[in-house]
mmCIF file of C-alpha atoms and ligand atoms in Angstrom:
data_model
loop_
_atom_site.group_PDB
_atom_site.id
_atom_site.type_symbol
_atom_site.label_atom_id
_atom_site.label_comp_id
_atom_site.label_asym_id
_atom_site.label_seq_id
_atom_site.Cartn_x
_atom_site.Cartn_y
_atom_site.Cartn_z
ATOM 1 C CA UNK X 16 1.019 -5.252 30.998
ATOM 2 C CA UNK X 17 1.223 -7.876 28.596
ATOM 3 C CA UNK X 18 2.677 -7.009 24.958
ATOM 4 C CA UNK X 19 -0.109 -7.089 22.255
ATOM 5 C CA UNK X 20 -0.055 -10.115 20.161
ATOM 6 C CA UNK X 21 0.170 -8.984 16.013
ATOM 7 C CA UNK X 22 -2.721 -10.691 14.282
ATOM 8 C CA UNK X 23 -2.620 -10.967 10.888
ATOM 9 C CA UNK X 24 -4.540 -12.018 7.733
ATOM 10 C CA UNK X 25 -5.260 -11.410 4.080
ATOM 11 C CA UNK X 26 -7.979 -11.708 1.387
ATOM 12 C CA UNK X 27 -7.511 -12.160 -2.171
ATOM 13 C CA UNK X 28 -9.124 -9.585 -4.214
ATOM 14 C CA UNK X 29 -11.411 -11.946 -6.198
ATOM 15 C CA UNK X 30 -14.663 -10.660 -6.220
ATOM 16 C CA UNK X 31 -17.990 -9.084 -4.691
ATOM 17 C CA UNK X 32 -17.768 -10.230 -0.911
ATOM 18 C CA UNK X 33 -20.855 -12.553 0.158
ATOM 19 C CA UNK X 34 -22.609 -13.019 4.033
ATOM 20 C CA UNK X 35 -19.839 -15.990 4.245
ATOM 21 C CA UNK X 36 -16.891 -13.849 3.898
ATOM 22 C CA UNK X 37 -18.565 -11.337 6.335
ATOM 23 C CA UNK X 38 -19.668 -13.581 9.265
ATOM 24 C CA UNK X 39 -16.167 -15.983 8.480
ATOM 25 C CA UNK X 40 -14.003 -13.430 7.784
ATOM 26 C CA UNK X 41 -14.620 -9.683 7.733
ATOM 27 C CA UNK X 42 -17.156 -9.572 10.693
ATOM 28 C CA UNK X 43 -14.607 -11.260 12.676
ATOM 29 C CA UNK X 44 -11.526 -8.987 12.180
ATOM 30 C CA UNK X 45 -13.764 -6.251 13.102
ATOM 31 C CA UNK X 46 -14.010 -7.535 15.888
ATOM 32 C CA UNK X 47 -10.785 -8.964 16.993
ATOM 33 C CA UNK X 48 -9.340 -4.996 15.840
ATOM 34 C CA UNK X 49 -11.763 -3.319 19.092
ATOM 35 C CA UNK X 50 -9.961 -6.071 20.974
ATOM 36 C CA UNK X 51 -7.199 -4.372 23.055
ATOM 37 C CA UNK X 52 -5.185 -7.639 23.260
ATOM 38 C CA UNK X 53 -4.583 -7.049 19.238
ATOM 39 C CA UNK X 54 -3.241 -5.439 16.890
ATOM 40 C CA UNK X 55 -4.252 -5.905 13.443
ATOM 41 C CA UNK X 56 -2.932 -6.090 9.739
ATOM 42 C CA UNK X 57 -5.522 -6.922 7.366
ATOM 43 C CA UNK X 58 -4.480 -6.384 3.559
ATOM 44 C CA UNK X 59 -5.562 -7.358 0.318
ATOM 45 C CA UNK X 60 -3.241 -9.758 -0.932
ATOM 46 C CA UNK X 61 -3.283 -8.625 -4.547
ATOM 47 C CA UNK X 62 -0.190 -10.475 -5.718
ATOM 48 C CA UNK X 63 -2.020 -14.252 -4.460
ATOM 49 C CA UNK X 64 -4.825 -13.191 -6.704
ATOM 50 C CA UNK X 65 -2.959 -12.786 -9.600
ATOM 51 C CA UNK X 66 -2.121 -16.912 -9.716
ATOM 52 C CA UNK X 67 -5.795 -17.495 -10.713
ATOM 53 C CA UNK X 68 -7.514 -13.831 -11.652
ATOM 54 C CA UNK X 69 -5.507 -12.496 -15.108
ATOM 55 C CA UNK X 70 -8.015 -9.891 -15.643
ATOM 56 C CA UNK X 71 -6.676 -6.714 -14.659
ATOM 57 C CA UNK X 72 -9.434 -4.432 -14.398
ATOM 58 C CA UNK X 73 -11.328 -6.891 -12.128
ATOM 59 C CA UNK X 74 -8.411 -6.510 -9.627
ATOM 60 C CA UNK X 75 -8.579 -3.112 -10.217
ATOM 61 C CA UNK X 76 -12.118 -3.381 -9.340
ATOM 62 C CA UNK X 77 -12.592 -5.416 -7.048
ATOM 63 C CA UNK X 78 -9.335 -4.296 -4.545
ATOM 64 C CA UNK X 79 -10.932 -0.983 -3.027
ATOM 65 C CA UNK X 80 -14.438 -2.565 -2.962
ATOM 66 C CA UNK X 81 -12.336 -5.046 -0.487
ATOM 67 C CA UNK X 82 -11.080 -2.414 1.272
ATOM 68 C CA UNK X 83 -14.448 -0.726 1.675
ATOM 69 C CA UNK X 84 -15.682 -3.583 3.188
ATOM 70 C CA UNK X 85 -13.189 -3.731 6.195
ATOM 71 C CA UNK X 86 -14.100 -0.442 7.030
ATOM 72 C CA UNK X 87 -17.947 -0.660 6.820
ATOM 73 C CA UNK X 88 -17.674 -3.674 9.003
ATOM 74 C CA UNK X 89 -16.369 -1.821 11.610
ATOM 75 C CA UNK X 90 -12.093 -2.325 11.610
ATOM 76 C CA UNK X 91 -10.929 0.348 14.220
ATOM 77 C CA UNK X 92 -7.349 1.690 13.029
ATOM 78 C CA UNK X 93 -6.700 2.977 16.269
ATOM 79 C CA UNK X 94 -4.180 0.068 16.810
ATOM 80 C CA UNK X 95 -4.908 -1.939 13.466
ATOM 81 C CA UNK X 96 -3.991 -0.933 10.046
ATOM 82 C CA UNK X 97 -5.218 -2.568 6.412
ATOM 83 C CA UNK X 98 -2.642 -2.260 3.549
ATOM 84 C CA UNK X 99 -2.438 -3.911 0.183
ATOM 85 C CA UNK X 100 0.087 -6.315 -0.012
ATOM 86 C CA UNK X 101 1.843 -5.119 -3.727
ATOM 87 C CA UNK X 102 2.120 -1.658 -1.934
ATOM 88 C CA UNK X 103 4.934 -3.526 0.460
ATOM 89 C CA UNK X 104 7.062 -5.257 -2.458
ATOM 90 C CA UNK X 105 10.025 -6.178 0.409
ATOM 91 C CA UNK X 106 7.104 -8.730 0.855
ATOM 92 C CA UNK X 107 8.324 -10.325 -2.771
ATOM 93 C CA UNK X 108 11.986 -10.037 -1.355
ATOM 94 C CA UNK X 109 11.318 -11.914 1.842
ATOM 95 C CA UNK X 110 9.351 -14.118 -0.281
ATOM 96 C CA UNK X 111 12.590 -14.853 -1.919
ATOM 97 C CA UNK X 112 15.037 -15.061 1.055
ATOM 98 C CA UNK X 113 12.366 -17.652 2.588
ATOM 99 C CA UNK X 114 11.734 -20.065 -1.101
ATOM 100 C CA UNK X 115 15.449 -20.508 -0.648
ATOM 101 C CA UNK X 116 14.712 -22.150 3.076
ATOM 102 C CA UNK X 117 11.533 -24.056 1.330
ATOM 103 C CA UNK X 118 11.679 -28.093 0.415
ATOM 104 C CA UNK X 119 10.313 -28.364 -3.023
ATOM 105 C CA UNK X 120 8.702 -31.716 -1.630
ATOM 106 C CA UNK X 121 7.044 -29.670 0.841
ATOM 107 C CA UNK X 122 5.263 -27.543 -1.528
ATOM 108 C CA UNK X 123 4.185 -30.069 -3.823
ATOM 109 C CA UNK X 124 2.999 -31.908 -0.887
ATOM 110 C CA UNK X 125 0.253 -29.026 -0.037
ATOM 111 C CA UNK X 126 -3.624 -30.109 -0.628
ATOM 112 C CA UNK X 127 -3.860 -26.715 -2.419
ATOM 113 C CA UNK X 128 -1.766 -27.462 -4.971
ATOM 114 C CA UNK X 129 -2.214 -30.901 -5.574
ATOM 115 C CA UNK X 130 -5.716 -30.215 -6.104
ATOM 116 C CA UNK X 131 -5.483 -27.792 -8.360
ATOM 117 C CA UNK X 132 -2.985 -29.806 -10.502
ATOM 118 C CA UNK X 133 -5.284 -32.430 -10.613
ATOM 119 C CA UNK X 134 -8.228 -30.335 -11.553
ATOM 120 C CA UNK X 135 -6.467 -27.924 -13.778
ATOM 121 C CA UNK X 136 -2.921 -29.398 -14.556
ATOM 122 C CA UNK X 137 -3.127 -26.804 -17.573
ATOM 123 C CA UNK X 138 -2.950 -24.029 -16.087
ATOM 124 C CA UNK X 139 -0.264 -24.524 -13.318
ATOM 125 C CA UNK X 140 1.944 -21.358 -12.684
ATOM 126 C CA UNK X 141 5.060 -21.057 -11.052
ATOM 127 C CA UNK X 142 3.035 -18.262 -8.488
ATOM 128 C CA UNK X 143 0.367 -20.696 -7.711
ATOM 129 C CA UNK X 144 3.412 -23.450 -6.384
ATOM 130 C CA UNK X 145 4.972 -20.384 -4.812
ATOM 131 C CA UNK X 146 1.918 -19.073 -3.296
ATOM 132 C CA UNK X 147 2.549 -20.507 -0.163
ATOM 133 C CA UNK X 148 5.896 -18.998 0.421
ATOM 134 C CA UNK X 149 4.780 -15.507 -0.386
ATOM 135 C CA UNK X 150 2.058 -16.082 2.200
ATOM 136 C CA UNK X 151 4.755 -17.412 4.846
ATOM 137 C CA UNK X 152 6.627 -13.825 3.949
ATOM 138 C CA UNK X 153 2.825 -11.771 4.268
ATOM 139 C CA UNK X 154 3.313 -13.646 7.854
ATOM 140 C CA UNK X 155 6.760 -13.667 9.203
ATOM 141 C CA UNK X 156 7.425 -9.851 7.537
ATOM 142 C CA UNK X 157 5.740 -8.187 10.543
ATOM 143 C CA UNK X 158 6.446 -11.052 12.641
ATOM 144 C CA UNK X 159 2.865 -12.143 13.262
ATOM 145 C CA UNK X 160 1.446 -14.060 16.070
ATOM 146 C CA UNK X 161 -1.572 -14.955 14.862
ATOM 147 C CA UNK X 162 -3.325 -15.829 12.230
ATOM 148 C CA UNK X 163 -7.092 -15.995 11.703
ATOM 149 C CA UNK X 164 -7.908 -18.072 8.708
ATOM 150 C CA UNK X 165 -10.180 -21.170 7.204
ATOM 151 C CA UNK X 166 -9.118 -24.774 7.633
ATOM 152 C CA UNK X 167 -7.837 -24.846 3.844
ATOM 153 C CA UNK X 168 -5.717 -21.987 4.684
ATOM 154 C CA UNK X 169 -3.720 -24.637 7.783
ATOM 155 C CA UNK X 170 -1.674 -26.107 5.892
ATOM 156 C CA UNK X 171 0.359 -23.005 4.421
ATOM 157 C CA UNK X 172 0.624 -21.910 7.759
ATOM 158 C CA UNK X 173 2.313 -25.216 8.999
ATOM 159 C CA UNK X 174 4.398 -24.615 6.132
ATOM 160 C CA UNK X 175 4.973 -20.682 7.499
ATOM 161 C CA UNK X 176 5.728 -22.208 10.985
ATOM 162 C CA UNK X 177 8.609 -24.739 9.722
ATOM 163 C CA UNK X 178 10.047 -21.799 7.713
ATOM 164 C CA UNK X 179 9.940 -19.640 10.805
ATOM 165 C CA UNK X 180 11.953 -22.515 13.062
ATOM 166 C CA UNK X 181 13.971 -23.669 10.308
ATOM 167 C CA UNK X 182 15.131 -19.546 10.332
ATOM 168 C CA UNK X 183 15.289 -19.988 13.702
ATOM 169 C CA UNK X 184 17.522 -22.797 14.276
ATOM 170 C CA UNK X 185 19.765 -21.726 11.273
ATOM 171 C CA UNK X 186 20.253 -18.293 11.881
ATOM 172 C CA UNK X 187 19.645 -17.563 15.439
ATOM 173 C CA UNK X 188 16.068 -17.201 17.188
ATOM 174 C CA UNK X 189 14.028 -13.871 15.597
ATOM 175 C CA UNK X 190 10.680 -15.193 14.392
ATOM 176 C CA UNK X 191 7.448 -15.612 16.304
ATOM 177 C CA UNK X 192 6.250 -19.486 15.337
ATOM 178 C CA UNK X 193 2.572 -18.125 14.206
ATOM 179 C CA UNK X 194 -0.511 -19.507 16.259
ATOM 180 C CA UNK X 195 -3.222 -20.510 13.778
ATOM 181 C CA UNK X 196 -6.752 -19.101 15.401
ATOM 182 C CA UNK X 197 -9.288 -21.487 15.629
ATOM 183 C CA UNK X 198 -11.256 -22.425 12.370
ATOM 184 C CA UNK X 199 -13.306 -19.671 10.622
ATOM 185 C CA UNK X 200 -16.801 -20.410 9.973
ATOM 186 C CA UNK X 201 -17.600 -21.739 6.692
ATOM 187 C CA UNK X 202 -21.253 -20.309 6.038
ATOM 188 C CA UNK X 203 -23.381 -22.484 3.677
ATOM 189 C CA UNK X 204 -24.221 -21.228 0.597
ATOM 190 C CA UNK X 205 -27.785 -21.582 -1.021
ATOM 191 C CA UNK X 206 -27.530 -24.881 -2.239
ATOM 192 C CA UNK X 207 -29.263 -28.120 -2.265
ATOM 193 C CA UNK X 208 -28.057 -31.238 0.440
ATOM 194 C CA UNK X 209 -25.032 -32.773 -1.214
ATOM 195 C CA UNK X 210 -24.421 -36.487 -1.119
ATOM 196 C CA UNK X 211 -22.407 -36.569 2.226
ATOM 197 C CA UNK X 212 -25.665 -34.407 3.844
ATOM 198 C CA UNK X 213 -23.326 -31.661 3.954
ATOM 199 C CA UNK X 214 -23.679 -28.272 2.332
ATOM 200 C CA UNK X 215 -21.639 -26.284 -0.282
ATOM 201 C CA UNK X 216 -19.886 -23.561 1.465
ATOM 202 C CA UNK X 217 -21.511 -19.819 0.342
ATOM 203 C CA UNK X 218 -18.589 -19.209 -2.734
ATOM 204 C CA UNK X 219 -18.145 -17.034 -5.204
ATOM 205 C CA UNK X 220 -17.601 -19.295 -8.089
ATOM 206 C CA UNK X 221 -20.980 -21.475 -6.761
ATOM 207 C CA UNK X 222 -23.483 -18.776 -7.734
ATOM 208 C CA UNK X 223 -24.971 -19.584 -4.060
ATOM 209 C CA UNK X 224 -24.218 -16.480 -2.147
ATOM 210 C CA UNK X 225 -25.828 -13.462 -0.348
ATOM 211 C CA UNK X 226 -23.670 -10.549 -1.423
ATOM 212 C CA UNK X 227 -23.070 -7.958 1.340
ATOM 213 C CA UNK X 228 -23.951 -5.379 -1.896
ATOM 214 C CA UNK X 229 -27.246 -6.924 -1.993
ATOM 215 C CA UNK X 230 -30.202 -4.705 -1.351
ATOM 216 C CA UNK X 231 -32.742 -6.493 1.236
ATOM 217 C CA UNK X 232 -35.110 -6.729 -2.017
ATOM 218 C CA UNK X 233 -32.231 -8.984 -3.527
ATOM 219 C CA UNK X 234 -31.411 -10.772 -0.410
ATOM 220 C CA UNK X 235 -35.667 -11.662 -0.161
ATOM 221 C CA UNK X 236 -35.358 -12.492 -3.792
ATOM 222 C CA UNK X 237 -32.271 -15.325 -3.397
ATOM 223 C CA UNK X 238 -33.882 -16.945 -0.151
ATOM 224 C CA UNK X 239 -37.304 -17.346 -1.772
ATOM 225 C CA UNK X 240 -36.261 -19.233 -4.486
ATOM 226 C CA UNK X 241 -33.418 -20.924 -2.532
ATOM 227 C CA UNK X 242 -33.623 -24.871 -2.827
ATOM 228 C CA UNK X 243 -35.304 -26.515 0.924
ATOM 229 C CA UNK X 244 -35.968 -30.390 2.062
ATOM 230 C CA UNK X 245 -37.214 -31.900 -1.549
ATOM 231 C CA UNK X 246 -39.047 -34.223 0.587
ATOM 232 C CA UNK X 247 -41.674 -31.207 1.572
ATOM 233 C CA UNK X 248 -43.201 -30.836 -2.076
ATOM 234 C CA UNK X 249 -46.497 -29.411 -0.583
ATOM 235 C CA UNK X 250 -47.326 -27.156 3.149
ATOM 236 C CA UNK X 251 -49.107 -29.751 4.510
ATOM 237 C CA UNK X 252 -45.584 -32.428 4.346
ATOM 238 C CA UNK X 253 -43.620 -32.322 7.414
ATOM 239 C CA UNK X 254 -40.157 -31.098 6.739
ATOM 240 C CA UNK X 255 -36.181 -32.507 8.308
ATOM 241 C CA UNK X 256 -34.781 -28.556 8.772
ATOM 242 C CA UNK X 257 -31.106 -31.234 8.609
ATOM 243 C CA UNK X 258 -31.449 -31.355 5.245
ATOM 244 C CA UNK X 259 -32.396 -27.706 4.310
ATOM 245 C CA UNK X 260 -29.522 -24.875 3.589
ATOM 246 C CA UNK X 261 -32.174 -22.098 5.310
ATOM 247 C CA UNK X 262 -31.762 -24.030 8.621
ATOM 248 C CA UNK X 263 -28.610 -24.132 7.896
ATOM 249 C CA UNK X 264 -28.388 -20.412 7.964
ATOM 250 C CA UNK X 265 -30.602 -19.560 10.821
ATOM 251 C CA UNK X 266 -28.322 -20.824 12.673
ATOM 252 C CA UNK X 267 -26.380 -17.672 12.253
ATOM 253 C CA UNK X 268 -28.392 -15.145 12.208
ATOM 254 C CA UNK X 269 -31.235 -16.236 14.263
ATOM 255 C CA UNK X 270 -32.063 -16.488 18.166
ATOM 256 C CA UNK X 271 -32.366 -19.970 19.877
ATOM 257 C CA UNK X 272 -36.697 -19.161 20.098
ATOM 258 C CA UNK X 273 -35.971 -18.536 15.996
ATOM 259 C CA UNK X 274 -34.119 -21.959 15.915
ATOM 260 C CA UNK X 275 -36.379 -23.794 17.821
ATOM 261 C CA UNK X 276 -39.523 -22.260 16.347
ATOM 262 C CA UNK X 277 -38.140 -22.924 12.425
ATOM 263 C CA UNK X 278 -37.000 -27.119 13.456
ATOM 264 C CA UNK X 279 -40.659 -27.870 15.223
ATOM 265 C CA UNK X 280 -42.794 -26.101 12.860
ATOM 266 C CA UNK X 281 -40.559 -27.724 9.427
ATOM 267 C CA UNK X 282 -40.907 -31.526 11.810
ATOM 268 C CA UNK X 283 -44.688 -30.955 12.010
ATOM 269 C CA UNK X 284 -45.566 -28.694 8.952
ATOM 270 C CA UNK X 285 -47.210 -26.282 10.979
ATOM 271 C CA UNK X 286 -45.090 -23.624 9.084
ATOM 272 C CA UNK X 287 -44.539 -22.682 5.612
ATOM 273 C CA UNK X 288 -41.350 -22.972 4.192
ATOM 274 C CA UNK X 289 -42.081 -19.036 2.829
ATOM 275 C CA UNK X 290 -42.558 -18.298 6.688
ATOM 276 C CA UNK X 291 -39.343 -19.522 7.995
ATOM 277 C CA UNK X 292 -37.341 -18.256 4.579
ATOM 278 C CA UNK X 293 -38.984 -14.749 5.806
ATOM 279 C CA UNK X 294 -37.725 -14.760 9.553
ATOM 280 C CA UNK X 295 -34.289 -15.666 7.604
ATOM 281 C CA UNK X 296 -34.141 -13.262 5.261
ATOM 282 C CA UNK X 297 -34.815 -10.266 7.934
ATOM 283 C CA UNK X 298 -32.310 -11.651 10.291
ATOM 284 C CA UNK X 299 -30.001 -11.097 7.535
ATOM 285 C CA UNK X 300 -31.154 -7.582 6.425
ATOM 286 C CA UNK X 301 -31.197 -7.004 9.761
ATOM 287 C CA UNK X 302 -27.732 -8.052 11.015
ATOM 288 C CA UNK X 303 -26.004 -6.453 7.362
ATOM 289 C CA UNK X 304 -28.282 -2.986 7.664
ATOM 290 C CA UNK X 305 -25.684 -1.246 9.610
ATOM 291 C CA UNK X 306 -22.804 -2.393 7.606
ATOM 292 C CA UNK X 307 -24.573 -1.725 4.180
ATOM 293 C CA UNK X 308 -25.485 1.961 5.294
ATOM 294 C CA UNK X 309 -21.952 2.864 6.313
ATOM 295 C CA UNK X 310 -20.830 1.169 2.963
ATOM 296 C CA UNK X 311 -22.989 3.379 1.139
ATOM 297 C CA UNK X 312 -21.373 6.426 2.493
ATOM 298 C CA UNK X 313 -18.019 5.180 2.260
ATOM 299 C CA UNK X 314 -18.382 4.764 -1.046
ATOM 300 C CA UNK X 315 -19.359 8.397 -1.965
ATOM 301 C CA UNK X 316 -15.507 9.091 -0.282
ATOM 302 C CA UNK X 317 -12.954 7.832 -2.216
ATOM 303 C CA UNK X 318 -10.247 9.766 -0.078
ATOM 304 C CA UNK X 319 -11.278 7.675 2.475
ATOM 305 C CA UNK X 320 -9.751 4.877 0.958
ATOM 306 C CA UNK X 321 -6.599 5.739 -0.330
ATOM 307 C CA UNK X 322 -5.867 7.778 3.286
ATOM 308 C CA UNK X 323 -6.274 4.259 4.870
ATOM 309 C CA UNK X 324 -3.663 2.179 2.304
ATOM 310 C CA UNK X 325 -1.164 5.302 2.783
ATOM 311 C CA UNK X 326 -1.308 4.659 6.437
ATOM 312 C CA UNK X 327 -1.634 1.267 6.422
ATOM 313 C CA UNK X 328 1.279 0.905 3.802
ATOM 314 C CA UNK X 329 3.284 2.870 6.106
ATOM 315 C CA UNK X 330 3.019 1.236 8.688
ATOM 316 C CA UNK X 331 3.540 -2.056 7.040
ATOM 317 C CA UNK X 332 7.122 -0.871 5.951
ATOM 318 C CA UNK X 333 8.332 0.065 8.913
ATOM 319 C CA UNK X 334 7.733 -3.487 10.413
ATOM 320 C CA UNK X 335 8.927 -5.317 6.752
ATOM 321 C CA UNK X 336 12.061 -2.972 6.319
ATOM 322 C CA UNK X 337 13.189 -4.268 10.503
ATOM 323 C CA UNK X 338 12.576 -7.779 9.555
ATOM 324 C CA UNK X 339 14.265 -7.370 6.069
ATOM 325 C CA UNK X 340 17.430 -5.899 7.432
ATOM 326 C CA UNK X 341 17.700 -8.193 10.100
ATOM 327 C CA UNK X 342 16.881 -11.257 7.515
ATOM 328 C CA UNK X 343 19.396 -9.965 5.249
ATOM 329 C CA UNK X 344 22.203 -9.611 7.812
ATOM 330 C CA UNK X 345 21.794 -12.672 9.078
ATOM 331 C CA UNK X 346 21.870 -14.510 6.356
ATOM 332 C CA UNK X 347 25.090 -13.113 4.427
ATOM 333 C CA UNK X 348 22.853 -10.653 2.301
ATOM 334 C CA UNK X 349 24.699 -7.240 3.068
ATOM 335 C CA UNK X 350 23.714 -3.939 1.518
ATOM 336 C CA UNK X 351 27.184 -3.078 -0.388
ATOM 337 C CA UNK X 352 25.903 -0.601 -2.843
ATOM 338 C CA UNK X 353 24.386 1.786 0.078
HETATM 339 N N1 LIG Q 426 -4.326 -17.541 0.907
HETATM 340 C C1 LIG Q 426 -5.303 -16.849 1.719
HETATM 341 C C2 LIG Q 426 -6.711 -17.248 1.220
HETATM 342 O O1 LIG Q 426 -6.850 -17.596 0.067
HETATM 343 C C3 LIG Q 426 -5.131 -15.356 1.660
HETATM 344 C C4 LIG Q 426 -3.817 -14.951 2.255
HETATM 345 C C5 LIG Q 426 -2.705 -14.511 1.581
HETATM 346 C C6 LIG Q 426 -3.485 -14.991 3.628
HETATM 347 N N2 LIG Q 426 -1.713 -14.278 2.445
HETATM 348 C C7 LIG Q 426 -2.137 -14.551 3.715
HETATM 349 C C8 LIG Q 426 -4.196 -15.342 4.786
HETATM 350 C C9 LIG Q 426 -1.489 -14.485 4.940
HETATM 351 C C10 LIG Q 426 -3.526 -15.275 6.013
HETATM 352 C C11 LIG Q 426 -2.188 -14.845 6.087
HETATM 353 O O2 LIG Q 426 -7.632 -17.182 1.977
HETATM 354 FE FE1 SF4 Q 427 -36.275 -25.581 5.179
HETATM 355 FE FE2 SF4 Q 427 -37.618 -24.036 6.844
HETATM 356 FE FE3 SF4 Q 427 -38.853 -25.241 4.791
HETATM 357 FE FE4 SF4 Q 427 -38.012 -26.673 6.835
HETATM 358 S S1 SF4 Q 427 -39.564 -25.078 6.889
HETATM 359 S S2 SF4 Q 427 -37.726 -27.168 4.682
HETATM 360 S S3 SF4 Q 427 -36.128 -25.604 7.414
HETATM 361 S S4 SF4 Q 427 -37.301 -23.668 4.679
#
């Protein structure tokens, strides 16, 4: 039997999670944690969202609603565990061991950074030019093998993967070079066509999402006043479903009879643009009814939660406190008090 491959990944706790982290993200690692070939470590990486978020209580807040949705979505712990990343703090000492492998150049090289220099140069922190190194340590600690995340996530794990050979060839062979999985799905938001026919990805900060929390009342409520083709002002004006965010969402949540039926009848106006938001907005409900249910009683059993992050940090330790010593030892770090 093959070993099982460690995949990893985190979330920053910065807000109510929308349909794009669920079918991108959370949907996804439910998935991948019934997969045998796995096992998982999903955590909240609280510490990341502190380099944008300073209000405490919305961590506060926000951090078991994260957790909450892991679980609702289905994460099996048989073989997977979530934890929060500040409830492993060797992570900050790793973090440390593995800034002092890290080119400067290198991290102000990063797209992430760079753009938010350029769009916020006043608020540059010393965590937000770190962050990448503390996500290289969330990586290498339990000496992942994969690592599911977006395409503006790639280049921090390059960056992990020239730390982890850079160990390597320094110190003697002990880390895994992480795999990154292929892309996650970025979900369009509800937005209008931009000017490269593209749409905005569903985001937080857009004000263009379907939150998970919604009720299907809400969900109705966003998709029928959500912008479509401008060029179909009246029923009776054929419709290009390209240029439309619902198409743009049917085409993951609906079948390929939905599809089809939604691009003919927008081409030739022989539907309304209230008939195809409807199909969309109950292939939503539908596909999130499950998930929202099980939320609901999760919710009403707050031990649930905290037995899961005990675990979970648990287990977490054991696999940081192995890499830690070994780290240490190698590189001329010796315990001398203990
Ligand atoms: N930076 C990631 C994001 O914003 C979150 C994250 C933190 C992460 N540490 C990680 C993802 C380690 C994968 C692996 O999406
Ligand atoms: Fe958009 Fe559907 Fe209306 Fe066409 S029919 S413009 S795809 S909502």
């Amino acid at each position: 039997m093959t070993q099982m491959k460690t995949v990893l990944s985190g979330i920053r706790a910065t807000g109510t999670s929308h349909l794009g982290n669920y079918i991108g993200a959370i949907a996804r690692f439910a998935r991948m944690s019934q997969d045998p070939r796995y096992r998982c470590l999903f955590f909240v990486a609280d510490f990341h969202t502190l380099t944008t978020l300073k209000e405490a209580e919305q961590i506060k807040k926000h951090l078991p609603n994260m957790v909450l949705d892991y679980l609702a979505a289905g994460v099996d712990l048989s073989h997977s565990a979530i934890y929060v990343q500040s409830d492993v703090p060797q992570v900050t000492e790793l973090a440390w061991l593995l800034s002092c492998l890290t080119p400067v150049t290198h991290l102000e090289g990063l797209p992430t950074y760079k753009d938010k220099r350029e769009k916020h140069p006043e608020d540059i922190n010393a965590g937000l030019f770190n962050y990448p190194v503390l996500m290289a340590a969330d990586i290498l600690g339990p000496r992942a093998d994969l690592v599911p995340v977006g395409s503006d996530q790639k280049p921090h794990i390059e960056l992990t993967q020239s730390l982890a050979r850079r160990f390597n060839n320094l110190y003697g062979h002990y880390f895994p070079v992480p795999g990154v999985l292929p892309d996650m799905v970025l979900v369009p938001g509800l937005s209008p066509m931009d000017e490269r026919g593209g749409f905005a990805k569903m985001g937080k900060s857009d004000g263009n999402t379907i939150n998970l929390g919604d009720t299907p009342e809400q969900t109705w409520d966003k998709i029928r006043v959500a912008p479509t083709d401008p060029q179909r002002v009246h029923r009776t004006d054929p419709g290009n479903p390209d240029h439309c965010c619902i198409f743009a969402l049917h085409q993951y949540v609906s079948t390929p009879e939905q599809l089809a039926w939604s691009r003919e009848g927008c081409m030739s106006a022989g539907i309304g643009c209230m008939d195809c938001k409807r199909v969309l907005a109950d292939n939503i409900n539908h596909m999130l009814a499950e998930f929202r249910e099980r939320r609901m009683q999760l919710a009403q059993k707050p031990d649930v939660i905290r037995d899961v992050l005990v675990e979970g940090k648990r287990q977490a330790e054991v696999l940081f406190n192995e890499t830690i010593e070994h780290v240490r030892e190698r590189m001329g770090i010796r315990r001398w008090g203990s």
